[in-house]
CSV table of N, CA and C in Angstrom, one decimal:
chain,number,residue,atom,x,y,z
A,238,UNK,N,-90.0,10.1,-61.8
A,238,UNK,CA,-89.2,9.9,-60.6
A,238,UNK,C,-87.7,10.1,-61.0
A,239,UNK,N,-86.8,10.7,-60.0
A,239,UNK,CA,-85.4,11.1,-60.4
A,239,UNK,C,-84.9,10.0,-59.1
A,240,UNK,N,-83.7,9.9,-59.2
A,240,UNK,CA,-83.2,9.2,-58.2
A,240,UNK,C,-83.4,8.7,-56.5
A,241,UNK,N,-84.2,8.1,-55.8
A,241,UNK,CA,-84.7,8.2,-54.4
A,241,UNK,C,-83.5,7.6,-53.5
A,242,UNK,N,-83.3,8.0,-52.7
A,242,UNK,CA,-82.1,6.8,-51.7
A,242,UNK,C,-82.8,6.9,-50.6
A,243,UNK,N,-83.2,5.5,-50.0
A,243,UNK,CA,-83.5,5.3,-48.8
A,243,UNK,C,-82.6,4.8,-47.5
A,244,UNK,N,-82.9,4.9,-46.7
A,244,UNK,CA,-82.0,4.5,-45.9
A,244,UNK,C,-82.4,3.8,-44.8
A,245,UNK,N,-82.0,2.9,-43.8
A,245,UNK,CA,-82.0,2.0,-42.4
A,245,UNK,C,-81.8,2.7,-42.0
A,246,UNK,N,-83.2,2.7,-41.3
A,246,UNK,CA,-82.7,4.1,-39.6
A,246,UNK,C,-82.0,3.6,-38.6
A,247,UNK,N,-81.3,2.3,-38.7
A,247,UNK,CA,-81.4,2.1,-38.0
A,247,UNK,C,-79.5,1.7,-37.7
A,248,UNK,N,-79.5,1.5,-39.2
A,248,UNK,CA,-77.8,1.3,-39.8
A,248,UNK,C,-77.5,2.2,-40.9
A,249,UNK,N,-77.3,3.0,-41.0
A,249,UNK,CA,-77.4,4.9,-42.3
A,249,UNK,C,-76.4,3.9,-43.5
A,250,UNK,N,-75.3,3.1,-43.3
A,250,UNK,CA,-74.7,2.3,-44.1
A,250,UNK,C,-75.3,1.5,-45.2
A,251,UNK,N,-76.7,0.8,-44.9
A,251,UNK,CA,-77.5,0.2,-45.0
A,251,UNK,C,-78.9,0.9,-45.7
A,252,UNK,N,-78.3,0.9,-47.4
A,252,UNK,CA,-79.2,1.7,-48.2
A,252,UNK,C,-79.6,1.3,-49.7
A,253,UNK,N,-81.0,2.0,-50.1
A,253,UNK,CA,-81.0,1.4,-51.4
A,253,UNK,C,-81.3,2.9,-52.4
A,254,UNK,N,-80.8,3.0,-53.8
A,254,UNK,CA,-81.0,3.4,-54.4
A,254,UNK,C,-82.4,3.4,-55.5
A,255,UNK,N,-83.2,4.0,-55.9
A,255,UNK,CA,-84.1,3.5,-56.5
A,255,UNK,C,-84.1,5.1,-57.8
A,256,UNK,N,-84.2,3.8,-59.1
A,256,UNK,CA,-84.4,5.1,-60.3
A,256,UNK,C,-85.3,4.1,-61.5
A,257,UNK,N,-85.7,5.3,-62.0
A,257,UNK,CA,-86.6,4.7,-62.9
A,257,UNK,C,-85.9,3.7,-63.9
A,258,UNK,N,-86.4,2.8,-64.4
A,258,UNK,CA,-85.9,1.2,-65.3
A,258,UNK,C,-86.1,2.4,-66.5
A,259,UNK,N,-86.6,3.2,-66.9
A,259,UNK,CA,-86.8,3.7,-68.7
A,259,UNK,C,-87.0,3.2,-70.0
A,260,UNK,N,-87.4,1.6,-69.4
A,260,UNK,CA,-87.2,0.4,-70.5
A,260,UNK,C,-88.5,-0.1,-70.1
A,261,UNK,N,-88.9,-0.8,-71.5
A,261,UNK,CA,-90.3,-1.5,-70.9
A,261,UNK,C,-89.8,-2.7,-70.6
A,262,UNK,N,-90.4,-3.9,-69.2
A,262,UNK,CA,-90.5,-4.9,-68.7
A,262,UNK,C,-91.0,-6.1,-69.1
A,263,UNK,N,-91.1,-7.1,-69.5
A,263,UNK,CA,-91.9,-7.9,-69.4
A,263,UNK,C,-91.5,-9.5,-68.6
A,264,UNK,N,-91.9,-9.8,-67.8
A,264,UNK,CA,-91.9,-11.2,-67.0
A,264,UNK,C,-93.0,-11.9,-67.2
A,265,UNK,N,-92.3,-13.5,-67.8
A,265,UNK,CA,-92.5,-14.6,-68.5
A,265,UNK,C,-92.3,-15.4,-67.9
A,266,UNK,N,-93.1,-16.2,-67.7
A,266,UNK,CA,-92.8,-18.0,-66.9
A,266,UNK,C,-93.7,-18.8,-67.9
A,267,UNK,N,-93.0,-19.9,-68.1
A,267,UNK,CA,-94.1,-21.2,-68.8
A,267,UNK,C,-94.6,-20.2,-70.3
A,268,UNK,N,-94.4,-19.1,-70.9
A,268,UNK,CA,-94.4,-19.2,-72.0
A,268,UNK,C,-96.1,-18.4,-71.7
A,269,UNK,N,-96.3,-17.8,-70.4
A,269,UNK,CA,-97.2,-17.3,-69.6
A,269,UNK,C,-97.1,-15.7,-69.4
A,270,UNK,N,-97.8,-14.4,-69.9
A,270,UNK,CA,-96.9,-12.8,-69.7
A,270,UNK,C,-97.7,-12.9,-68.1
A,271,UNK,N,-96.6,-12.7,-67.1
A,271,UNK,CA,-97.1,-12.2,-65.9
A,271,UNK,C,-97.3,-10.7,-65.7
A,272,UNK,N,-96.4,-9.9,-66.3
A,272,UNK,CA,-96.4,-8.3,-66.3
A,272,UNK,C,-95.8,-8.1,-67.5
A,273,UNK,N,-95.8,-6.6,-67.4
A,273,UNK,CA,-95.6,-5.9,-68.5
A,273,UNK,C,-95.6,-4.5,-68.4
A,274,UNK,N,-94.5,-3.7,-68.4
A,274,UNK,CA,-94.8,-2.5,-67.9
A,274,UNK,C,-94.0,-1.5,-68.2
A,275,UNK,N,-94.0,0.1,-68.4
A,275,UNK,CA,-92.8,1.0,-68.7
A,275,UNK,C,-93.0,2.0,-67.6
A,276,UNK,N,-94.0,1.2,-66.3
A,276,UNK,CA,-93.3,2.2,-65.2
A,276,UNK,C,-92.9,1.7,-63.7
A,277,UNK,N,-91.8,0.6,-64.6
A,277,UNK,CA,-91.2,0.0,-63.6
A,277,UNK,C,-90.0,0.6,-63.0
A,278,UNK,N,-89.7,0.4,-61.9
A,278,UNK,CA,-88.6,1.2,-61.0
A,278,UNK,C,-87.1,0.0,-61.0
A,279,UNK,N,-85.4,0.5,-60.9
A,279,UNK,CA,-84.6,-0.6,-60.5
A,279,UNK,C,-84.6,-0.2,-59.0
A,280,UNK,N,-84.1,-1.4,-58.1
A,280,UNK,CA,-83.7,-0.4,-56.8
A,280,UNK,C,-82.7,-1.6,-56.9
A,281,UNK,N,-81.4,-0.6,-56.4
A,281,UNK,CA,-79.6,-0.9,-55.7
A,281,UNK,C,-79.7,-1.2,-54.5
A,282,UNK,N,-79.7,-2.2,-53.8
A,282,UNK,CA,-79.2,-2.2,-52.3
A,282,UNK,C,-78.0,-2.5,-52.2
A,283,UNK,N,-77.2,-1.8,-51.0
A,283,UNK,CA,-76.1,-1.2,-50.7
A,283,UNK,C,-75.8,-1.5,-48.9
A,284,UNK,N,-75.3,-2.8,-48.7
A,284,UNK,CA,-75.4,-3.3,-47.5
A,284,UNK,C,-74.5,-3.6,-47.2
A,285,UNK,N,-73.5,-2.8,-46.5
A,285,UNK,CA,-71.9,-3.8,-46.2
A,285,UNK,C,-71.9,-4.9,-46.0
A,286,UNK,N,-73.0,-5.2,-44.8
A,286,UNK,CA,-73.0,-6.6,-44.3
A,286,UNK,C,-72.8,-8.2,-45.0
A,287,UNK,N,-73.8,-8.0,-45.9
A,287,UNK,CA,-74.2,-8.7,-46.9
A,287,UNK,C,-73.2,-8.8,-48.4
A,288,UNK,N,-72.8,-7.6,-48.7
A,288,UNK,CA,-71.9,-7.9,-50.1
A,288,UNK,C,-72.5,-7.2,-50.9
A,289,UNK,N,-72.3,-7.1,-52.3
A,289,UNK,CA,-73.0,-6.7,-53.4
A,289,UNK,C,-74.2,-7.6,-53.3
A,290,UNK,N,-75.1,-7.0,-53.2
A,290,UNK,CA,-76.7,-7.1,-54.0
A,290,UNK,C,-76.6,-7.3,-55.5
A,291,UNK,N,-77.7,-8.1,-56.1
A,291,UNK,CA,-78.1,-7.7,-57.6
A,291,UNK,C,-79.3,-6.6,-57.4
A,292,UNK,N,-79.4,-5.8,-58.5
A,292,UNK,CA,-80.8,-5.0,-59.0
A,292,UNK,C,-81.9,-5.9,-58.5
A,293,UNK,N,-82.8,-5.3,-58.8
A,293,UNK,CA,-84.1,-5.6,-58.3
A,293,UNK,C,-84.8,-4.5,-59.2
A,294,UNK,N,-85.9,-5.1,-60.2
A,294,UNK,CA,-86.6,-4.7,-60.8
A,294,UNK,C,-88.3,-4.4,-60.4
A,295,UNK,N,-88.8,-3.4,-59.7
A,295,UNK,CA,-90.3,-3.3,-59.0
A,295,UNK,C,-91.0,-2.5,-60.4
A,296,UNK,N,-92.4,-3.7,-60.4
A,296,UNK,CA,-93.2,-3.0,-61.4
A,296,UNK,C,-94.6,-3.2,-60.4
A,297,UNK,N,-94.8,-1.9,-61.0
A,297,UNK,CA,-97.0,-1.8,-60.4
A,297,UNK,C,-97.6,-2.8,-60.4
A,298,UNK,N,-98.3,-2.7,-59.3
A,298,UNK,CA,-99.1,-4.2,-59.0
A,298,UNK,C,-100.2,-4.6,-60.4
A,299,UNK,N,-100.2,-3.3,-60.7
A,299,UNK,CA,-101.5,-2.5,-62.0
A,299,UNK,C,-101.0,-3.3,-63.0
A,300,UNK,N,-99.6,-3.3,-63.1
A,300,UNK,CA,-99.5,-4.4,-64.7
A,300,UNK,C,-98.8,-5.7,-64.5
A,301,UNK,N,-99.2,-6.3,-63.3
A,301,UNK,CA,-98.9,-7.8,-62.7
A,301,UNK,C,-100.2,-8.6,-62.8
A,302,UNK,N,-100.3,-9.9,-63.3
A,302,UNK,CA,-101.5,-10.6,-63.4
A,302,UNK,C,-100.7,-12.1,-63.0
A,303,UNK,N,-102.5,-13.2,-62.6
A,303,UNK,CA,-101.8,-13.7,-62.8
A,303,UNK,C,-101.2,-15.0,-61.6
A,304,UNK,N,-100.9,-13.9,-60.5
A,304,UNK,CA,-100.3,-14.5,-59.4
A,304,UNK,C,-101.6,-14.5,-57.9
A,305,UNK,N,-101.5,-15.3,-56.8
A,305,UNK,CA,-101.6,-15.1,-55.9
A,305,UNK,C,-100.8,-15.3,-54.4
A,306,UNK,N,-101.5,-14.8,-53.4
A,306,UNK,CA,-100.7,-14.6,-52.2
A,306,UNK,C,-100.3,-16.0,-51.7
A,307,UNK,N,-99.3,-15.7,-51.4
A,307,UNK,CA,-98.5,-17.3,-50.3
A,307,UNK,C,-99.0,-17.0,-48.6
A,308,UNK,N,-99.7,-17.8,-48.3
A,308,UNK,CA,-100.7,-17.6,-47.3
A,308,UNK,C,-99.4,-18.1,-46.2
A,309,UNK,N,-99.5,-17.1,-45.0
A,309,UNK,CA,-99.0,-17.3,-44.2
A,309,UNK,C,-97.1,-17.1,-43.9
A,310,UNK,N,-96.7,-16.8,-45.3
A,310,UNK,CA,-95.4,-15.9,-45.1
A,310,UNK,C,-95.2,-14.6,-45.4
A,311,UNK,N,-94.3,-14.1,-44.4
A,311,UNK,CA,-94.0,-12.9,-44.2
A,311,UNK,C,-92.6,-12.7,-44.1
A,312,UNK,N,-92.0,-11.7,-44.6
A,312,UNK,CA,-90.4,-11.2,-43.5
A,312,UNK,C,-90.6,-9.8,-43.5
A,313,UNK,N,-89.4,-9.3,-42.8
A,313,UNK,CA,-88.8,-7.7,-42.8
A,313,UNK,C,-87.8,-7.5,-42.4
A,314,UNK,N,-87.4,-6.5,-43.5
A,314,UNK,CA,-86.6,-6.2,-44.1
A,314,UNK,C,-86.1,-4.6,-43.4
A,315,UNK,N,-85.6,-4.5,-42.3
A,315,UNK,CA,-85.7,-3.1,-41.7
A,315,UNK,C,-84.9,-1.9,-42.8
A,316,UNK,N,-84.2,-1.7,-44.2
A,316,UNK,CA,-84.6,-1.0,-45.3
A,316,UNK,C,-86.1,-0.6,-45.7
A,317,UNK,N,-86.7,-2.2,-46.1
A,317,UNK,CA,-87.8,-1.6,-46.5
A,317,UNK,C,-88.9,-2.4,-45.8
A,318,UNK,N,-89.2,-2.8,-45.3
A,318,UNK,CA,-90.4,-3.1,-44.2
A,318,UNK,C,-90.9,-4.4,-44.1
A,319,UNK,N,-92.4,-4.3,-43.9
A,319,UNK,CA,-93.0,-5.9,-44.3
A,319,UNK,C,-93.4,-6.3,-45.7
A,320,UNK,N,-92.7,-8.0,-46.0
A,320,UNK,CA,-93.0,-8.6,-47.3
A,320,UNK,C,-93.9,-9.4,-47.0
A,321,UNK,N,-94.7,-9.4,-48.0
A,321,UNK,CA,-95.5,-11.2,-48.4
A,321,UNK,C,-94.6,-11.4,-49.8
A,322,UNK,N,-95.6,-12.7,-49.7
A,322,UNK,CA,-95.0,-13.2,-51.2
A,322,UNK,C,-96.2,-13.7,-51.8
A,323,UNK,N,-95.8,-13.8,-53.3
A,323,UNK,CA,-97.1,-14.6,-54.4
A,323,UNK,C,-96.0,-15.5,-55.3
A,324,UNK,N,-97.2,-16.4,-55.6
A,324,UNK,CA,-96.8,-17.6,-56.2
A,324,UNK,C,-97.3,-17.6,-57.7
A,325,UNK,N,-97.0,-18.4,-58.3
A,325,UNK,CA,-97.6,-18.8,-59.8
A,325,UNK,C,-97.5,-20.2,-59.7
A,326,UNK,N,-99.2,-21.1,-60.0
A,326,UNK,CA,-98.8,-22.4,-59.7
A,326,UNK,C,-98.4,-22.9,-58.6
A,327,UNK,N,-98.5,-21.9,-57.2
A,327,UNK,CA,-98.1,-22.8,-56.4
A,327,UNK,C,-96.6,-22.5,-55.7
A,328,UNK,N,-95.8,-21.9,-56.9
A,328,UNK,CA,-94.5,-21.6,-56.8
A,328,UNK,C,-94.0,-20.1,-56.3
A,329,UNK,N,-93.7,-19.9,-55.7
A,329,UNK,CA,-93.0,-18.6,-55.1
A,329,UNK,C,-92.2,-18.3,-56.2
A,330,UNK,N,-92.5,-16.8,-56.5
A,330,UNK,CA,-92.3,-16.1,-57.5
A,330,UNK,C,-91.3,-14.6,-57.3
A,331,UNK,N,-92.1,-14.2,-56.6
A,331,UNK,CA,-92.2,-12.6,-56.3
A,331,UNK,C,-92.7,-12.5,-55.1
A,332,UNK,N,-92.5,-10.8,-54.7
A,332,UNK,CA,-92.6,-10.4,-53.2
A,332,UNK,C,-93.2,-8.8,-53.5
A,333,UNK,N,-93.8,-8.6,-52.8
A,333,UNK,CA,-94.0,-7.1,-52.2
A,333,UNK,C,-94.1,-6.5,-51.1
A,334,UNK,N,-93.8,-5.3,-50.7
A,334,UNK,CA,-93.9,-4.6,-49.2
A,334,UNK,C,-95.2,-4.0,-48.6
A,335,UNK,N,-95.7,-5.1,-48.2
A,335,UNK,CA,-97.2,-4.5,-47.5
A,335,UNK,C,-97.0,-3.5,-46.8
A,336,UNK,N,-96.1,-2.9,-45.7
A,336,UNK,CA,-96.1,-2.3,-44.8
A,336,UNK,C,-94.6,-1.7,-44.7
A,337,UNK,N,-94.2,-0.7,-45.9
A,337,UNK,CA,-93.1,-0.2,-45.9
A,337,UNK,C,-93.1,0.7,-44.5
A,338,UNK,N,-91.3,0.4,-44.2
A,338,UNK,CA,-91.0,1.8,-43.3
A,338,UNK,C,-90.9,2.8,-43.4
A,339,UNK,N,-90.8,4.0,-42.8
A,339,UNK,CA,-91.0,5.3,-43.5
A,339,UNK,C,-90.0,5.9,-44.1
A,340,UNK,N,-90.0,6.3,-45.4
A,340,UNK,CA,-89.0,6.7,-46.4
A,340,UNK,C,-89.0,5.7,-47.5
A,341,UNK,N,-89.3,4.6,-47.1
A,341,UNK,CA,-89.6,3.6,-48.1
A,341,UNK,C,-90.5,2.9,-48.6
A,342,UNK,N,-91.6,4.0,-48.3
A,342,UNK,CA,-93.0,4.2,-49.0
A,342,UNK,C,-93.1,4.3,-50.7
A,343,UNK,N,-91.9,4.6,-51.1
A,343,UNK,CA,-92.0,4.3,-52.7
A,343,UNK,C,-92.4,3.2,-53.1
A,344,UNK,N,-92.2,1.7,-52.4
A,344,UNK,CA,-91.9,0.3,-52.9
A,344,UNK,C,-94.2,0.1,-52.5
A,345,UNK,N,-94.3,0.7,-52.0
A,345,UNK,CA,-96.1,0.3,-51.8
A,345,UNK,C,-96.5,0.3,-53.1
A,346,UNK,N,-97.3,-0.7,-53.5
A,346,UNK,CA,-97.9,-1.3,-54.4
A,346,UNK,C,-97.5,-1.5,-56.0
A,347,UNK,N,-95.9,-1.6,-55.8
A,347,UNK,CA,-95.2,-2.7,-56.6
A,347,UNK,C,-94.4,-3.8,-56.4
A,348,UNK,N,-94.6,-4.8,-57.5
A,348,UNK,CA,-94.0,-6.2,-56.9
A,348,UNK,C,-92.9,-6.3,-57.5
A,349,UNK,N,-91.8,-7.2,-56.8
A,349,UNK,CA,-90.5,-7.7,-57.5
A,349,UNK,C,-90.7,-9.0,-57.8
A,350,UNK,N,-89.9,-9.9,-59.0
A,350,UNK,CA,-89.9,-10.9,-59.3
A,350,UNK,C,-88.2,-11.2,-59.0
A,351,UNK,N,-88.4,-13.0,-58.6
A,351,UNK,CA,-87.2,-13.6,-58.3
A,351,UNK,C,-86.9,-13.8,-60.0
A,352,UNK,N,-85.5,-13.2,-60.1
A,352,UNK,CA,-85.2,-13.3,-61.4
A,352,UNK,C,-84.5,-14.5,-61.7
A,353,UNK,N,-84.0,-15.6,-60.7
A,353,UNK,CA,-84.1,-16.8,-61.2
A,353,UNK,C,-85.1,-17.8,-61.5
A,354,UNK,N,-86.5,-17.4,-61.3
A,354,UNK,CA,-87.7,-18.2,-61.0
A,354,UNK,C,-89.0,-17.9,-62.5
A,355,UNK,N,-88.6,-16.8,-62.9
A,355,UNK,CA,-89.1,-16.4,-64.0
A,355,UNK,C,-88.3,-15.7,-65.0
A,356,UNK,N,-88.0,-15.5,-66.4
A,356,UNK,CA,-87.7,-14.7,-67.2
A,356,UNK,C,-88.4,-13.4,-67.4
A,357,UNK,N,-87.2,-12.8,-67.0
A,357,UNK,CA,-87.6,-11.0,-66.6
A,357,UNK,C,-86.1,-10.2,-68.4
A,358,UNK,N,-87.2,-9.8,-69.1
A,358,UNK,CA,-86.3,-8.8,-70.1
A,358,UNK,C,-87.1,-7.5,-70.0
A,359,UNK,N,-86.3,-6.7,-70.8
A,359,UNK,CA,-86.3,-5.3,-70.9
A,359,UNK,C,-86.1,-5.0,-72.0
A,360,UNK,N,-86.6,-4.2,-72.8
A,360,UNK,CA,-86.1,-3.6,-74.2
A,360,UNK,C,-86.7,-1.9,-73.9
A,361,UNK,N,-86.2,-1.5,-75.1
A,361,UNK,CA,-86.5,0.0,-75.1
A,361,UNK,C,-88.2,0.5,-75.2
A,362,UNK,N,-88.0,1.2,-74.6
A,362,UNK,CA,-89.8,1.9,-74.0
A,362,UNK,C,-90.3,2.7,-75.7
A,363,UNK,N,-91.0,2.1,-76.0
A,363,UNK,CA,-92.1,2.4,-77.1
A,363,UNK,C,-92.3,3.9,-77.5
């Protein structure tokens, strides 16, 4: 994957960059490997409204363990569509886009982790 830029159809201002991470991932809680992966994506959001964003690190659901669904929440995100979320223990962790909008079908069936809620590093891809 080479650089993707999505956009809000709805505000063109209102955009995120997405490029491949090139590094392998791993996210840690409690001394616990939740993922692990070297084909994880960063995505930039680019929102006037809001300010600088941080990165956001999406890895395949494929090398996520571990977690389940938070029963009964949702948002959207008119960038990139509808989120649930999953927990570890109970605790809300991470999120994924069940029901991306169109153009922002890249983000289906990878999760992000709250990078205050877990230890998320990166080192060089093997």
């Amino acid at each position: 994957m080479s650089e993707t830029i999505i956009r809000n159809p709805g505000n063109r201002d209102h955009l995120a960059r997405i490029r491949p991470l090139g590094r392998t991932v791993t996210v840690t809680s409690g001394g616990a490997t939740l993922a692990r992966s070297d084909a994880a994506f960063v995505l930039a959001e680019e929102a006037p409204r809001y300010g600088e964003l941080p990165e956001v690190i999406y890895i395949p659901s494929a090398d996520v363990s571990g977690l389940t669904p938070v029963e009964g929440k949702s948002t959207h995100c008119p960038l990139k569509g509808d989120a649930s979320y999953l927990a570890l223990d109970g605790r809300q962790v991470a999120w994924t886009y069940d029901r991306c909008i169109d153009g922002a079908d890249v983000l289906s069936g990878y999760i992000a982790f709250y990078a205050d809620r877990v230890a998320i590093e990166t080192q060089s891809a093997a």
